[in-house]
Short mmCIF file of C-alpha atoms and ligand atoms in Angstrom, two decimals:
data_model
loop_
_atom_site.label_atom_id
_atom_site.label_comp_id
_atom_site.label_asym_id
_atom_site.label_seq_id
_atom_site.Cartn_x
_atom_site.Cartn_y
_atom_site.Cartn_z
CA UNK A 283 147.60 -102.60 -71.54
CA UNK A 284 149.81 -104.27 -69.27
CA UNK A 285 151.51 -107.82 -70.42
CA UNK A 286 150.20 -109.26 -67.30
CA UNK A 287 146.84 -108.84 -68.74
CA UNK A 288 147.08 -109.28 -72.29
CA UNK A 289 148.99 -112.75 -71.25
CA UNK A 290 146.01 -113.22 -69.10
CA UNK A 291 143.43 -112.32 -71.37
CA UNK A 292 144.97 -114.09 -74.18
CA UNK A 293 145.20 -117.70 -72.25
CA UNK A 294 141.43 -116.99 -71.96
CA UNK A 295 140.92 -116.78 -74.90
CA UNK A 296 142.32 -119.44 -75.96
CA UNK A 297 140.99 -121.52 -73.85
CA UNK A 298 137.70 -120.55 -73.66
CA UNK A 299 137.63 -121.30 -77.79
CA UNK A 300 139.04 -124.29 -77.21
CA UNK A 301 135.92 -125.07 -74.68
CA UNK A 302 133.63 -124.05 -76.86
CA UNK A 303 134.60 -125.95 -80.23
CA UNK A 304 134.76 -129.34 -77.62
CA UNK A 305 131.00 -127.85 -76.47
CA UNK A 306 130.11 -127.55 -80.00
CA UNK A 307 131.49 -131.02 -81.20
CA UNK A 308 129.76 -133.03 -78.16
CA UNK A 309 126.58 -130.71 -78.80
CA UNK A 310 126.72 -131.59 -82.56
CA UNK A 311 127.33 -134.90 -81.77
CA UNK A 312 124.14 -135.92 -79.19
CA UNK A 313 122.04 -133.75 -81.66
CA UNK A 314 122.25 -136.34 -84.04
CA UNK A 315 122.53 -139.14 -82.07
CA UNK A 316 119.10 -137.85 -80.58
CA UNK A 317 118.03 -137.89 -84.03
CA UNK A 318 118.93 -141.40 -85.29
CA UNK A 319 117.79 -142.48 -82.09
CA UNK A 320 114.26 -141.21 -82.47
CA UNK A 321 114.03 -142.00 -86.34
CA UNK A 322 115.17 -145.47 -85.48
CA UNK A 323 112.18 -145.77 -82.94
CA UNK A 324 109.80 -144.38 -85.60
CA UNK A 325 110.89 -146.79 -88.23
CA UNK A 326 110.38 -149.62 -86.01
CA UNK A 327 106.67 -148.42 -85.05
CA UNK A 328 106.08 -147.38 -88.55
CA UNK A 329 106.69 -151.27 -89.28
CA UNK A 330 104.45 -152.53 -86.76
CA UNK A 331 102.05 -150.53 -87.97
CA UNK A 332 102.41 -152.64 -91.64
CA UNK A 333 102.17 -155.54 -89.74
CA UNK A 334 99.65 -154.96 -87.89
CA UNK A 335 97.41 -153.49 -90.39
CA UNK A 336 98.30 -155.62 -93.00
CA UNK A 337 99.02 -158.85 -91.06
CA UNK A 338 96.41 -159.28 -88.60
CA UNK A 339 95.01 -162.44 -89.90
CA UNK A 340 98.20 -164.11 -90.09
CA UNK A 341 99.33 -163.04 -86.30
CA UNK A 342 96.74 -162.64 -83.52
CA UNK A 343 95.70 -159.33 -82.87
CA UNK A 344 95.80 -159.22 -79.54
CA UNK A 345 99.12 -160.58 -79.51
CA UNK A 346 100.64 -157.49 -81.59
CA UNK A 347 98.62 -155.12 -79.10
CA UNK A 348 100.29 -156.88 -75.99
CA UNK A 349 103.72 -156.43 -77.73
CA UNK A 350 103.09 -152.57 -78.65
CA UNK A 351 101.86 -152.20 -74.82
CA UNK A 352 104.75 -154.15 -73.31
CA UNK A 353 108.19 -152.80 -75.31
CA UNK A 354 106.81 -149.62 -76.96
CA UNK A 355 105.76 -146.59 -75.13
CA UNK A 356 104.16 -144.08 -77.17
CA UNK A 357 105.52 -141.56 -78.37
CA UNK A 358 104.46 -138.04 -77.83
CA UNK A 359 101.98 -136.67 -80.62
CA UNK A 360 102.34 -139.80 -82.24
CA UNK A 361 100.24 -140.05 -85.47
CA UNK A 362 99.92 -143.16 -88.00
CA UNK A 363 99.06 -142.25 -91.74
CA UNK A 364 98.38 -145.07 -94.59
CA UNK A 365 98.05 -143.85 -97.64
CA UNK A 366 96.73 -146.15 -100.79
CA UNK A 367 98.75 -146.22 -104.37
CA UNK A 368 97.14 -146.54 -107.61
CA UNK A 369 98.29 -150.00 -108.76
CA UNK A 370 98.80 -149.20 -112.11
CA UNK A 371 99.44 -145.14 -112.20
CA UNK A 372 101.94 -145.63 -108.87
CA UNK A 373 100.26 -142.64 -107.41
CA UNK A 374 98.29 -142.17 -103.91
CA UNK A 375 94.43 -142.48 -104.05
CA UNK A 376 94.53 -141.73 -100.66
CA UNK A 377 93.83 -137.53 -100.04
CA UNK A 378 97.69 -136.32 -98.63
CA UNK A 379 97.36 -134.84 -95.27
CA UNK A 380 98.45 -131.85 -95.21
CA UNK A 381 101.86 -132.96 -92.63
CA UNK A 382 102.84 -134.90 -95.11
CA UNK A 383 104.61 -133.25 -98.13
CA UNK A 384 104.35 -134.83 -101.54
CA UNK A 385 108.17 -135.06 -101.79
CA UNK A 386 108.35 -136.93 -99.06
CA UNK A 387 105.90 -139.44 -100.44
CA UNK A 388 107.70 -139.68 -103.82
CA UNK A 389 110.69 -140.65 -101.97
CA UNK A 390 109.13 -143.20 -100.51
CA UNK A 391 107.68 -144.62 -103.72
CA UNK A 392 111.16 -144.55 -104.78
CA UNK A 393 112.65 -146.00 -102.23
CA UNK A 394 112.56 -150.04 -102.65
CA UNK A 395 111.25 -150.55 -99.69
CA UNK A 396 113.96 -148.80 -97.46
CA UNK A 397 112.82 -146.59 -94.67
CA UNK A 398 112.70 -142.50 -95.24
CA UNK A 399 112.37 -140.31 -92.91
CA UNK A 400 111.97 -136.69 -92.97
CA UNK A 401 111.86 -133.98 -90.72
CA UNK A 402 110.32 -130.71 -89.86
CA UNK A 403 111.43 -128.24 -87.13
CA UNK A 404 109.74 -130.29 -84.39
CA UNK A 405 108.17 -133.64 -85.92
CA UNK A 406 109.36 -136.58 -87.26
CA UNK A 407 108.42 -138.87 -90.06
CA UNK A 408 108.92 -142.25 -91.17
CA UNK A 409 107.58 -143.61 -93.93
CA UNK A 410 107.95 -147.24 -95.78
CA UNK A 411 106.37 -149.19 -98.80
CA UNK A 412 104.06 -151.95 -98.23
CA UNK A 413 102.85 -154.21 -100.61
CA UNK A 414 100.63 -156.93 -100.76
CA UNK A 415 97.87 -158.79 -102.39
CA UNK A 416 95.40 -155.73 -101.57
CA UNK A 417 97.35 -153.54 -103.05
CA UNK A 418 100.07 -150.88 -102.37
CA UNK A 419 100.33 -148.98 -99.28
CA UNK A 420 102.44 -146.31 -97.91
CA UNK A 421 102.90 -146.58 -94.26
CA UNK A 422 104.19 -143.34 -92.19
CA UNK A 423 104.51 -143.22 -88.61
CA UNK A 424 105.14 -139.51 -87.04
CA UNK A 425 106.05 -137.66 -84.03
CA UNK A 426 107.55 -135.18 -82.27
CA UNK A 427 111.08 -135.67 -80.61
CA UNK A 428 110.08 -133.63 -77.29
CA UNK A 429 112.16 -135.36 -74.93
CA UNK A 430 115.23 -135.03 -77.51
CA UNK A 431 114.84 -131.38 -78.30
CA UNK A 432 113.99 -130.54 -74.18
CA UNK A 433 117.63 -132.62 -73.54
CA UNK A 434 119.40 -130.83 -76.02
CA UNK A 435 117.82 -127.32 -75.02
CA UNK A 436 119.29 -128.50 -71.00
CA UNK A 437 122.90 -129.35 -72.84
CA UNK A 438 123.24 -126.33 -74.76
CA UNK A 439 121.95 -124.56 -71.21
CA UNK A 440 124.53 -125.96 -69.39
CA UNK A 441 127.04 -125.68 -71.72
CA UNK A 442 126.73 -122.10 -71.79
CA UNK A 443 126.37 -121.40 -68.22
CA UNK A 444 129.48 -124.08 -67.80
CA UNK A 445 131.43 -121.95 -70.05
CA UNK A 446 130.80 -118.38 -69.11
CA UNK A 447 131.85 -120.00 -65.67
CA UNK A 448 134.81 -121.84 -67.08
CA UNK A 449 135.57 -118.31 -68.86
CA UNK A 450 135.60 -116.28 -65.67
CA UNK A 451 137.26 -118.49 -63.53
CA UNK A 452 140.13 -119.15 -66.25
CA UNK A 453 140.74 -115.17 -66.29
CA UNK A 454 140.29 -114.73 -62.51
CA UNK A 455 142.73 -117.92 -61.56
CA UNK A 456 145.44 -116.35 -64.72
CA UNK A 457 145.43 -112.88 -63.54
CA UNK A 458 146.19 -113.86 -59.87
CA UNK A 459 149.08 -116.06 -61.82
CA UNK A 460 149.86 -113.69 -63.61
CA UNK A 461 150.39 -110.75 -61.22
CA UNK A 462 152.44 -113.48 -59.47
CA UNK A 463 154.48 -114.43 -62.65
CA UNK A 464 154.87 -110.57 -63.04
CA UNK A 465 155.62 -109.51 -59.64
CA UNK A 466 159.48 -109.56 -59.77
CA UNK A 467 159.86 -107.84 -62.76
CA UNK A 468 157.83 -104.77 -61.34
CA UNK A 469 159.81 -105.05 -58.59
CA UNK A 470 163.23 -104.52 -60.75
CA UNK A 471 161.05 -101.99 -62.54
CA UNK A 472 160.41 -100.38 -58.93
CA UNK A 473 164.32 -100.63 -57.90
CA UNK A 474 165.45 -99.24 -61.16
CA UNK A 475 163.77 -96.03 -61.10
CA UNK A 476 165.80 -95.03 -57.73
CA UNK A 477 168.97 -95.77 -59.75
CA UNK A 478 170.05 -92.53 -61.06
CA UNK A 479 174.17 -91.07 -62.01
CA UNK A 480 174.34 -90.52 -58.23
CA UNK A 481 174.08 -93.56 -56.33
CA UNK A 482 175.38 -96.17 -59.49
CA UNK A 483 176.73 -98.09 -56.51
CA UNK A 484 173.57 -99.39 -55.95
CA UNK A 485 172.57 -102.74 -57.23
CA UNK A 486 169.15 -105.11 -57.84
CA UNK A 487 168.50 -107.37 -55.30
CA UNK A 488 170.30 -111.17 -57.09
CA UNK A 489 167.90 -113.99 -57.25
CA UNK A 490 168.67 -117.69 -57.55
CA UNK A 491 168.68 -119.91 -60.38
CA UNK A 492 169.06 -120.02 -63.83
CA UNK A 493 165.80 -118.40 -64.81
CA UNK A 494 164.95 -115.59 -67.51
CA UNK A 495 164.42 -112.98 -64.51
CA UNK A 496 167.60 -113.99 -61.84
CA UNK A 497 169.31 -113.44 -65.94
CA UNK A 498 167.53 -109.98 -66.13
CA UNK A 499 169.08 -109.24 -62.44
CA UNK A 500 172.21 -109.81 -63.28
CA UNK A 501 172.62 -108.23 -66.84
CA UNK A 502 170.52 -105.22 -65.38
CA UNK A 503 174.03 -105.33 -62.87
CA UNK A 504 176.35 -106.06 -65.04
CA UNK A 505 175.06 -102.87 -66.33
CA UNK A 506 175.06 -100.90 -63.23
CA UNK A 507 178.44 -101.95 -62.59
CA UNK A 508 179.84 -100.95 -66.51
CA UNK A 509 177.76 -98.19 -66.22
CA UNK A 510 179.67 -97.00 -62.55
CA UNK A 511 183.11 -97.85 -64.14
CA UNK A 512 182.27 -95.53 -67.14
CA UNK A 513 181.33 -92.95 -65.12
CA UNK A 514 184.31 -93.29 -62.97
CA UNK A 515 187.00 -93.63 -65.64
CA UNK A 516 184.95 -90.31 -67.13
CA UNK A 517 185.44 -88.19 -63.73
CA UNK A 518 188.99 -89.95 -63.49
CA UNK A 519 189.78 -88.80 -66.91
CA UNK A 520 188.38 -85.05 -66.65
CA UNK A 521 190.26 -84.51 -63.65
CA UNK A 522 193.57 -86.02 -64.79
CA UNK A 523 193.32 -84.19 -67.53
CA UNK A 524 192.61 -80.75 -66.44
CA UNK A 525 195.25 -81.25 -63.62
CA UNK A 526 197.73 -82.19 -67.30
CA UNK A 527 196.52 -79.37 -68.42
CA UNK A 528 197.08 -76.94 -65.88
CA UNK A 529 200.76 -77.68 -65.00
CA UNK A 530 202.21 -76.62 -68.20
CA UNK A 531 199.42 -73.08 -67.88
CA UNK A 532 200.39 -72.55 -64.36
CA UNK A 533 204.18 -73.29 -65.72
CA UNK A 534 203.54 -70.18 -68.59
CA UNK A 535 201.84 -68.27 -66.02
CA UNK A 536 204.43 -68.16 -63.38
CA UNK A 537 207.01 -67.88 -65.79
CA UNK A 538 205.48 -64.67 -67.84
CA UNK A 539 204.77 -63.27 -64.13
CA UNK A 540 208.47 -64.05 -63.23
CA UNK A 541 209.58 -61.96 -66.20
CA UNK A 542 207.17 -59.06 -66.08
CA UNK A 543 207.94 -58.59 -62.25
CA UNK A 544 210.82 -56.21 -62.80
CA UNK A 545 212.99 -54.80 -65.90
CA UNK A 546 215.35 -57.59 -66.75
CA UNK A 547 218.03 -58.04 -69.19
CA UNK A 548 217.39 -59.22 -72.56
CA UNK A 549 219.13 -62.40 -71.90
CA UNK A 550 216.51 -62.96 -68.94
CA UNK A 551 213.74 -62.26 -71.14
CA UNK A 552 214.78 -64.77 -73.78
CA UNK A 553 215.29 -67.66 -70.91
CA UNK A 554 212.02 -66.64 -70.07
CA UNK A 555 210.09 -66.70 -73.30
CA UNK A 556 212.17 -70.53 -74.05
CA UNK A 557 210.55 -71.71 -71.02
CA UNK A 558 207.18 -70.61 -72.25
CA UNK A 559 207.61 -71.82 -75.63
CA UNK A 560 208.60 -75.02 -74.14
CA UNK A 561 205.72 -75.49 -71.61
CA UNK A 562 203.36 -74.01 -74.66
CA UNK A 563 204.55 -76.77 -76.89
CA UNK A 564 203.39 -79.73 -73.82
CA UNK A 565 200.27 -77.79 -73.79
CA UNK A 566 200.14 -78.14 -77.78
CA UNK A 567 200.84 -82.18 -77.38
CA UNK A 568 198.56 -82.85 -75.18
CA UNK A 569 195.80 -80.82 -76.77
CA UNK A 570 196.70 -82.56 -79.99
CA UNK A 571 196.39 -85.73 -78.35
CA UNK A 572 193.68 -85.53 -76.30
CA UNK A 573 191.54 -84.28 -79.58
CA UNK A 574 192.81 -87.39 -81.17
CA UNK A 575 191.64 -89.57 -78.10
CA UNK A 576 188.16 -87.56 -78.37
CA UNK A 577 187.62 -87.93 -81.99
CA UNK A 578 188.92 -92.18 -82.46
CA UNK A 579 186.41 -92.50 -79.23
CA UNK A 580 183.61 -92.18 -81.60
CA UNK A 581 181.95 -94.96 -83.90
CA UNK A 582 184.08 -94.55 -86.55
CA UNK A 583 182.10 -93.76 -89.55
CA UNK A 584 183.61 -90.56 -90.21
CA UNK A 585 187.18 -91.78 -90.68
CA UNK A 586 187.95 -92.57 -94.41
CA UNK A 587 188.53 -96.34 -94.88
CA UNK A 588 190.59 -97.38 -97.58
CA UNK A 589 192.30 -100.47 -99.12
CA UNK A 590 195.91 -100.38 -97.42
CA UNK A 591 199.30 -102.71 -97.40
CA UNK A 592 200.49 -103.89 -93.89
CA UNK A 593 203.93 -104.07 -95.28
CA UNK A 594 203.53 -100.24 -96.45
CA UNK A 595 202.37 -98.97 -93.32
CA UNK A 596 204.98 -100.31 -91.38
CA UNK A 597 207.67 -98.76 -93.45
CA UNK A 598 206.01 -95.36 -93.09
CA UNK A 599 206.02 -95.77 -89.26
CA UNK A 600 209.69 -96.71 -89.79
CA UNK A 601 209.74 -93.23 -91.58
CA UNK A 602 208.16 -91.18 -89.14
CA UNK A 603 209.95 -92.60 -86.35
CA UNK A 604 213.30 -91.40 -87.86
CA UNK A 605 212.12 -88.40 -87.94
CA UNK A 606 211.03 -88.00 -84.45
CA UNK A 607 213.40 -89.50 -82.97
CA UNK A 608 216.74 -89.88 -85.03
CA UNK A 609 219.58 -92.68 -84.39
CA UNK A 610 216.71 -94.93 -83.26
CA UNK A 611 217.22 -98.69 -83.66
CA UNK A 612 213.86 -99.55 -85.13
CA UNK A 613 214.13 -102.88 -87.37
CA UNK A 614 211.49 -103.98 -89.77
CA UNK A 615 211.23 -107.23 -90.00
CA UNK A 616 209.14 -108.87 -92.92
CA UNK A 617 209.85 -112.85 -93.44
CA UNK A 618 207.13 -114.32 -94.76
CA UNK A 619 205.30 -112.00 -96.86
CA UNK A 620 202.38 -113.79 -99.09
CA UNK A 621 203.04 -113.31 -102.75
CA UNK A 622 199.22 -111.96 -103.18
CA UNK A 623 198.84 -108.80 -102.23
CA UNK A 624 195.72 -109.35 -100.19
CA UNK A 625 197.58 -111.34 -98.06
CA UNK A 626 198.76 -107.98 -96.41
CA UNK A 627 195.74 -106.24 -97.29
CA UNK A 628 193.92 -104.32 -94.31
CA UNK A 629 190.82 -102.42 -94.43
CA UNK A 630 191.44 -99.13 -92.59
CA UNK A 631 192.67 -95.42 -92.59
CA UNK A 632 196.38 -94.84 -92.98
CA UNK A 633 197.11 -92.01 -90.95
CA UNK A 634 195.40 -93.11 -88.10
CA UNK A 635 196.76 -96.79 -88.05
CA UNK A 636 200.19 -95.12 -88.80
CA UNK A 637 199.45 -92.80 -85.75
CA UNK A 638 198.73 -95.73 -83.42
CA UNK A 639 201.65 -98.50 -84.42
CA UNK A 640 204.24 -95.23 -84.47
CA UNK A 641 203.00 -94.67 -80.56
CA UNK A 642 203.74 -98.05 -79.91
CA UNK A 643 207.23 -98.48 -81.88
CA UNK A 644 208.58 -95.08 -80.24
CA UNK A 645 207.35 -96.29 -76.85
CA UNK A 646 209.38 -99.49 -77.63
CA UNK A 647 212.55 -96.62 -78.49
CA UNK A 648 211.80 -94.71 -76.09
CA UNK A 649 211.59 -97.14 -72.82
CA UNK A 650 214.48 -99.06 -74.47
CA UNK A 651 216.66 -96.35 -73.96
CA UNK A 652 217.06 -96.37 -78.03
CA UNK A 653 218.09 -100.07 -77.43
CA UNK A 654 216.96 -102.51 -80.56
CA UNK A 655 213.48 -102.24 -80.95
CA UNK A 656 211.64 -104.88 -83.48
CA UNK A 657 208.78 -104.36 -85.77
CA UNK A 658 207.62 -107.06 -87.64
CA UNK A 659 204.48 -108.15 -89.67
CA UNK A 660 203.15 -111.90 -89.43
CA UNK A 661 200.30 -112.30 -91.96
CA UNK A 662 198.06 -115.12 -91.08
CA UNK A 663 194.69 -116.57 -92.25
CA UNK A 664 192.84 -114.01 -91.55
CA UNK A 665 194.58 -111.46 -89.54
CA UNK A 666 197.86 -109.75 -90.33
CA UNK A 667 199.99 -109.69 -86.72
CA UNK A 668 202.21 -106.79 -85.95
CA UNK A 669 204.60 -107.31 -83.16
CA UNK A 670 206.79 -104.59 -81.82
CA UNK A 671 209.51 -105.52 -79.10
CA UNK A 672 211.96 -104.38 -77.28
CA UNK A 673 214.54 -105.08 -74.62
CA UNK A 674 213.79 -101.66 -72.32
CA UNK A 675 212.53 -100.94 -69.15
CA UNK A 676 209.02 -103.24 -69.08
CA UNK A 677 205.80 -102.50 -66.90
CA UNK A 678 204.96 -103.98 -63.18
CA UNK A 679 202.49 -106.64 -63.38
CA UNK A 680 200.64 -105.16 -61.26
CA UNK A 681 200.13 -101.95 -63.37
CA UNK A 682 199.78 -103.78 -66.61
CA UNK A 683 195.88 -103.24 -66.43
CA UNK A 684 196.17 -99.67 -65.89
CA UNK A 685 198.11 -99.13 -69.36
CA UNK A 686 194.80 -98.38 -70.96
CA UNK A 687 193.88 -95.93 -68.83
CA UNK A 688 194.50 -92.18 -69.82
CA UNK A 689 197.25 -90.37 -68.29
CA UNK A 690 198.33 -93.39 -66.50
CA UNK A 691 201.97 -93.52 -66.55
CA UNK A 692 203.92 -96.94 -64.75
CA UNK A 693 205.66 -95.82 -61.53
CA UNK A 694 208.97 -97.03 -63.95
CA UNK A 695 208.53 -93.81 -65.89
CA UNK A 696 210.44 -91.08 -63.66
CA UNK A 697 213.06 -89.55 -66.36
CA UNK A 698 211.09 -90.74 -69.18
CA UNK A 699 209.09 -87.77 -70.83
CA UNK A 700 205.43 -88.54 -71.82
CA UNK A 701 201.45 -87.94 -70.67
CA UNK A 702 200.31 -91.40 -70.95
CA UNK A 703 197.96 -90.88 -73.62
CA UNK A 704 199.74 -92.13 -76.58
CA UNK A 705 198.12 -95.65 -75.79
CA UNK A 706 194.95 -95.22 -74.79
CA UNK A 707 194.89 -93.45 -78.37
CA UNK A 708 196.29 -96.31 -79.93
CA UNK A 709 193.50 -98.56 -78.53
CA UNK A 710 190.87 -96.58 -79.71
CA UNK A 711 192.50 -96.69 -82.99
CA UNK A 712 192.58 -101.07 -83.28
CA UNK A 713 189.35 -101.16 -81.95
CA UNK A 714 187.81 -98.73 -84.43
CA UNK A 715 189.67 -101.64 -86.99
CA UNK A 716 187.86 -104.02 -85.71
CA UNK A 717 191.54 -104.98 -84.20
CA UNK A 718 193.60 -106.82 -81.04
CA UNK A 719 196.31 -105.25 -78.84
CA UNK A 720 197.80 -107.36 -76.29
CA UNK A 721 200.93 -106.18 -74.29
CA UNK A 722 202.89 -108.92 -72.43
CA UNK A 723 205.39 -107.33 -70.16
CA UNK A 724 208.70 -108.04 -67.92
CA UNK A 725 210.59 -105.55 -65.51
CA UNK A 726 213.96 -104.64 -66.68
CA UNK A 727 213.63 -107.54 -69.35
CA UNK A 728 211.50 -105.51 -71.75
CA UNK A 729 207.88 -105.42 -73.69
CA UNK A 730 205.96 -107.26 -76.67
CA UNK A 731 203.01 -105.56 -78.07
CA UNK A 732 200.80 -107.74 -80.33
CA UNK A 733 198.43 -105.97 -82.96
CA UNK A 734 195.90 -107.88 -84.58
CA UNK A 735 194.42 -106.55 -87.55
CA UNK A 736 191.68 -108.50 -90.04
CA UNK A 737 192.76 -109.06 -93.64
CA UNK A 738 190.37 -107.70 -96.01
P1 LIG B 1000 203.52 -92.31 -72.41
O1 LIG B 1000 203.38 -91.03 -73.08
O2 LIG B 1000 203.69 -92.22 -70.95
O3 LIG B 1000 204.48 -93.22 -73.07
P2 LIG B 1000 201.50 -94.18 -73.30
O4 LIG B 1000 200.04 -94.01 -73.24
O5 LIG B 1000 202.11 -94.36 -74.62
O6 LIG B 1000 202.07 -92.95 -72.52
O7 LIG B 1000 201.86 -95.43 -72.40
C1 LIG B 1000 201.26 -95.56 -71.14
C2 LIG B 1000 202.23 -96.21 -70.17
O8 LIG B 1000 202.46 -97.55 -70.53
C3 LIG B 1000 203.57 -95.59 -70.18
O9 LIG B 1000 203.67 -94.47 -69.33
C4 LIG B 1000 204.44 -96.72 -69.67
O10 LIG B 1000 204.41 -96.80 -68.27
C5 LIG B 1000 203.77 -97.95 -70.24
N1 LIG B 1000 204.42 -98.42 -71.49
C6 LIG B 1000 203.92 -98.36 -72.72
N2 LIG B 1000 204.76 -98.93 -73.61
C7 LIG B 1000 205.83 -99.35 -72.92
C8 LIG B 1000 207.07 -100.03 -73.26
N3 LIG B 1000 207.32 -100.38 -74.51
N4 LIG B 1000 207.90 -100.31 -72.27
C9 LIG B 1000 207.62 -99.98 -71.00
N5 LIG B 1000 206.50 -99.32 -70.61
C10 LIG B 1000 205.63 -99.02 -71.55
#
C-alpha cells in the first residue's frame, strides 16, 4: 500500500473515532437527559394525582382540573394506578396490575416518601407514598416516553448518516492532500530512475526552502555528485594505472626485442637483461603498491589490530628508512613523552602504520634532497601527533589537492623518481585508524605533514 494512502486512511481513522466517541458522548448524554426529563414530568403528575385524589375536599376540584388542563398536557399512554396498604401488615390490599412489578412496589414502601421510578423498555413509572387519615396509599403515575425515544431514534439517525458522510469526505478531501503532499517525492522517484552510471551528470530538479523534500533534493545530489566524482577518480585511476603499467612492459618488451633482433655480444646481452631487470623491478613496485592501495581501500576488518607504542613505531620507521635509503638525515624527535605508557598508546596494525609514516618520512628525504628531515611525536589528550618536516622542494598550491590522488605526481617532480602512489596509500592507511593527515606546503621552502592518530 502506498504511504499516500495509509497516511490517508489512517487520518480517517482517526478522525472518524474521534467523531464517533463525541457522537456517542452527546448521544449518551440527551438519552438521559430525555430520561430525567420525562421521570421528572411523571413525578410531578404522579403528585397531583395524591392531591387530587386525596385532597379534593380541602382544594376545589375543579380548580385542580383547570390546573392539569392548563400546564400539563397528557402524556402519551398515560395510566394512573393507586394501590391500598394494609395498615398494620404494610402490604397492598389492592390486586397488583400486572405493569407494575412487586419490586417496584417494595421500593416504594421503602422509600420515605421519596419518588421511585422505574422503567421498562418503553414505559415509565413513578411511584410515591401517600398517607393519610384513610389510610396508606401508593400512588404511580405511568407512561411511555414516545416523543423521547422517536428524538433519540432521529439523533442516532443523523448521527450515523452525519458520520458515514463526515467519514467519506475526510478520506476523499486527505487523499486529494495527500497525492498533493506526495507529488514531489514521486516526482524525484520518477527523475531518479533515468539516473543510471551513464549520464551521473544529471541532477534533480532543486527546490526552495528549508523543507524535508528541497533536503531530500539536495542530499539525493550531493549524492549524484559524490557518486560522479567516484566514478571519475575510478576511470581516472584505471587508466593511469594501466598507462604506469605499461611503460615499464613496453620498456621490457622493446628491450628483449632489441636484444633478440640479431646475435650480439655477451656484453650487449647483459646491458640488455640490466635494463629488463630494472624496468621488471618498477613493474614489481608498483604492483606491490597498487595491491597495498587495493587491499587498505577496504573496511578494515581484516587487518590485525593490536596494542602499539607511538614512540616504537617511529623508531622502526627510523630503521627502515636507513635501510632504504642510507646517509639520510632523518631525526626523531621525542620531547615530551608521558610517563604512562598509554599516553603513546595507539590502537592499530604495525606494519601498515609503519608502511604509511615511512612513505611520508622518505618523501620528506627524498624531496629534501637528503636535507634534515624531522620526525617527531606530540602526544596530546587524546590523539598522539606525528609531524614529519622538511626543508626540500614543497608542492604548488595549486596542486596541493591533487596529492591524494593516485599517480598524481607535482609538476616539481622531474628528476625525482616515484609513481605517486606512496600517499594515496598512506591515506588509506590513517583513515582505516580512524586518523588525520594534513600536509601544509611551501615552494622551495619545504613541507609539514601532520598525522593524527587516537590514543587508545
Ligand atoms: P611519489 O612516489 O611521487 O613520491 P607520493 O604518493 O608519495 O608519490 O606523493 C605524491 C606527490 O606528492 C609527489 O609526487 C609529490 O609531488 C608530492 N609530495 C609528497 N610529499 C612531498 C614532500 N615532502 N615534498 C614535496 N612534495 C611532496
Amino acid at each position: 500500500m502506498k504511504i499516500q494512502t495509509k497516511t490517508t486512511l489512517l487520518f480517517t481513522m482517526l478522525t472518524a473515532t474521534i467523531f464517533l466517541v463525541l457522537n456517542i458522548t452527546v448521544y449518551l448524554f440527551m438519552n438521559s437527559y430525555s430520561h430525567t426529563d420525562f421521570n421528572k414530568r411523571l413525578e410531578l403528575r404522579a403528585k397531583i394525582s395524591a392531591k387530587f385524589r386525596f385532597e379534593q375536599g380541602e382544594v376545589s376540584t375543579e380548580a385542580f382540573r383547570e390546573i392539569q388542563k392548563e400546564y400539563l398536557e397528557k402524556l402519551p399512554e398515560e395510566q394512573p394506578f393507586i394501590l391500598q396498604l394494609d395498615k398494620t401488615s404494610g402490604k397492598t390490599i389492592t390486586p397488583l396490575p400486572k405493569q407494575v412489578p412487586q419490586s417496584f412496589v417494595n421500593d416504594i414502601i421503602n422509600s420515605n416518601g421519596r419518588t421511585v421510578f422505574y422503567q421498562t423498555r418503553f414505559r415509565h413509572f413513578a411511584g410515591l407514598l401517600y398517607k393519610d387519615e384513610t389510610g396508606n396509599f401508593i400512588v404511580i403515575k405511568s407512561a411511555t416516553n414516545r416523543y423521547g425515544s422517536e428524538l433519540m431514534q432521529q439523533l442516532l439517525t443523523i448521527k450515523l448518516v452525519t458520520l458515514i458522510c463526515a467519514v467519506v469526505l475526510i478520506f476523499t478531501v486527505g487523499m486529494y492532500f495527500a497525492k498533493k503532499t506526495f507529488k514531489p517525492i514521486r516526482d524525484i522517484t520518477d527523475s531518479v530512475k533515468q539516473i543510471s552510471q551513464l549520464n551521473l551528470h544529471r541532477r534533480l530538479p532543486e527546490q526552495e526552502g528549508t523543507d524535508e523534500i528541497a533536503e531530500l533534493t539536495r542530499t539525493f545530489n550531493q549524492m549524484l555528485s559524490r557518486l560522479g566524482t567516484a566514478f571519475a577518480t575510478q576511470n581516472n585511476f584505471i587508466s593511469n594505472a594501466s598507462h604506469e603499467l605499461r611503460t615499464p612492459l613496453t620498456a621490457i618488451v622493446g628491450e628483449a626485442d632489441y636484444a633478440l633482433g640479431k646475435v650480439r655480444t655477451v656484453q650487449a646481452y647483459q646491458q640488455s637483461l640490466q635494463q629488463i631487470i630494472q624496468q621488471a623491478g618498477v613493474l614489481q613496485e608498483l604492483i606491490k603498491g597498487l595491491l597495498s592501495l587495493a587491499q587498505t581501500g577496504f573496511d578494515g576488518e581484516s587487518q590485525r589490530m593490536e596494542i602499539i607504542r607511538a614512540d616504537q613505531l617511529l623508531f622502526d620507521v627510523k630503521e627502515n628508512c636507513d635501510a632504504i635509503l642510507p646517509g639520510n638525515k632523518l631525526r626523531l624527535h621525542f620531547d615530551n613523552l608521558p610517563a604512562a605508557e598509554t599516553g603513546v598508546s595507539i590502537k592499530g596494525n604495525f606494519d601498515l602504520l609503519k608502511v604509511a609514516i615511512g612513505n611520508i618520512a622518505i618523501n620528506g628525504c627524498k624531496y629534501s634532497g637528503r636535507g634534515i628531515v624531522t620526525l617527531e611525536l606530540i602526544p596530546e589528550k587524546n590523539w598522539v601527533m606525528i609531524v614529519v618536516k622538511d626543508n626540500g622542494i614543497g608542492i604548488p598550491a595549486n596542486e596541493l589537492k591533487h596529492i591524494y590522488d593516485p599517480f598524481f605526481r607535482a609538476s616539481n617532480t622531474k628528476g625525482y623518481d616515484g609513481y605517486g602512489i606512496g600517499l594515496p596509500l598512506s591515506v588509506n592507511i590513517i583513515n582505516l585508524h580512524q586518523g588525520t593527515i594534513d600536509v601544509k606546503s611551501v615552494v622551495n621552502e619545504g613541507t609539514t605533514v601532520t598525522i593524527k592518530l587516537p590514543l587508545i
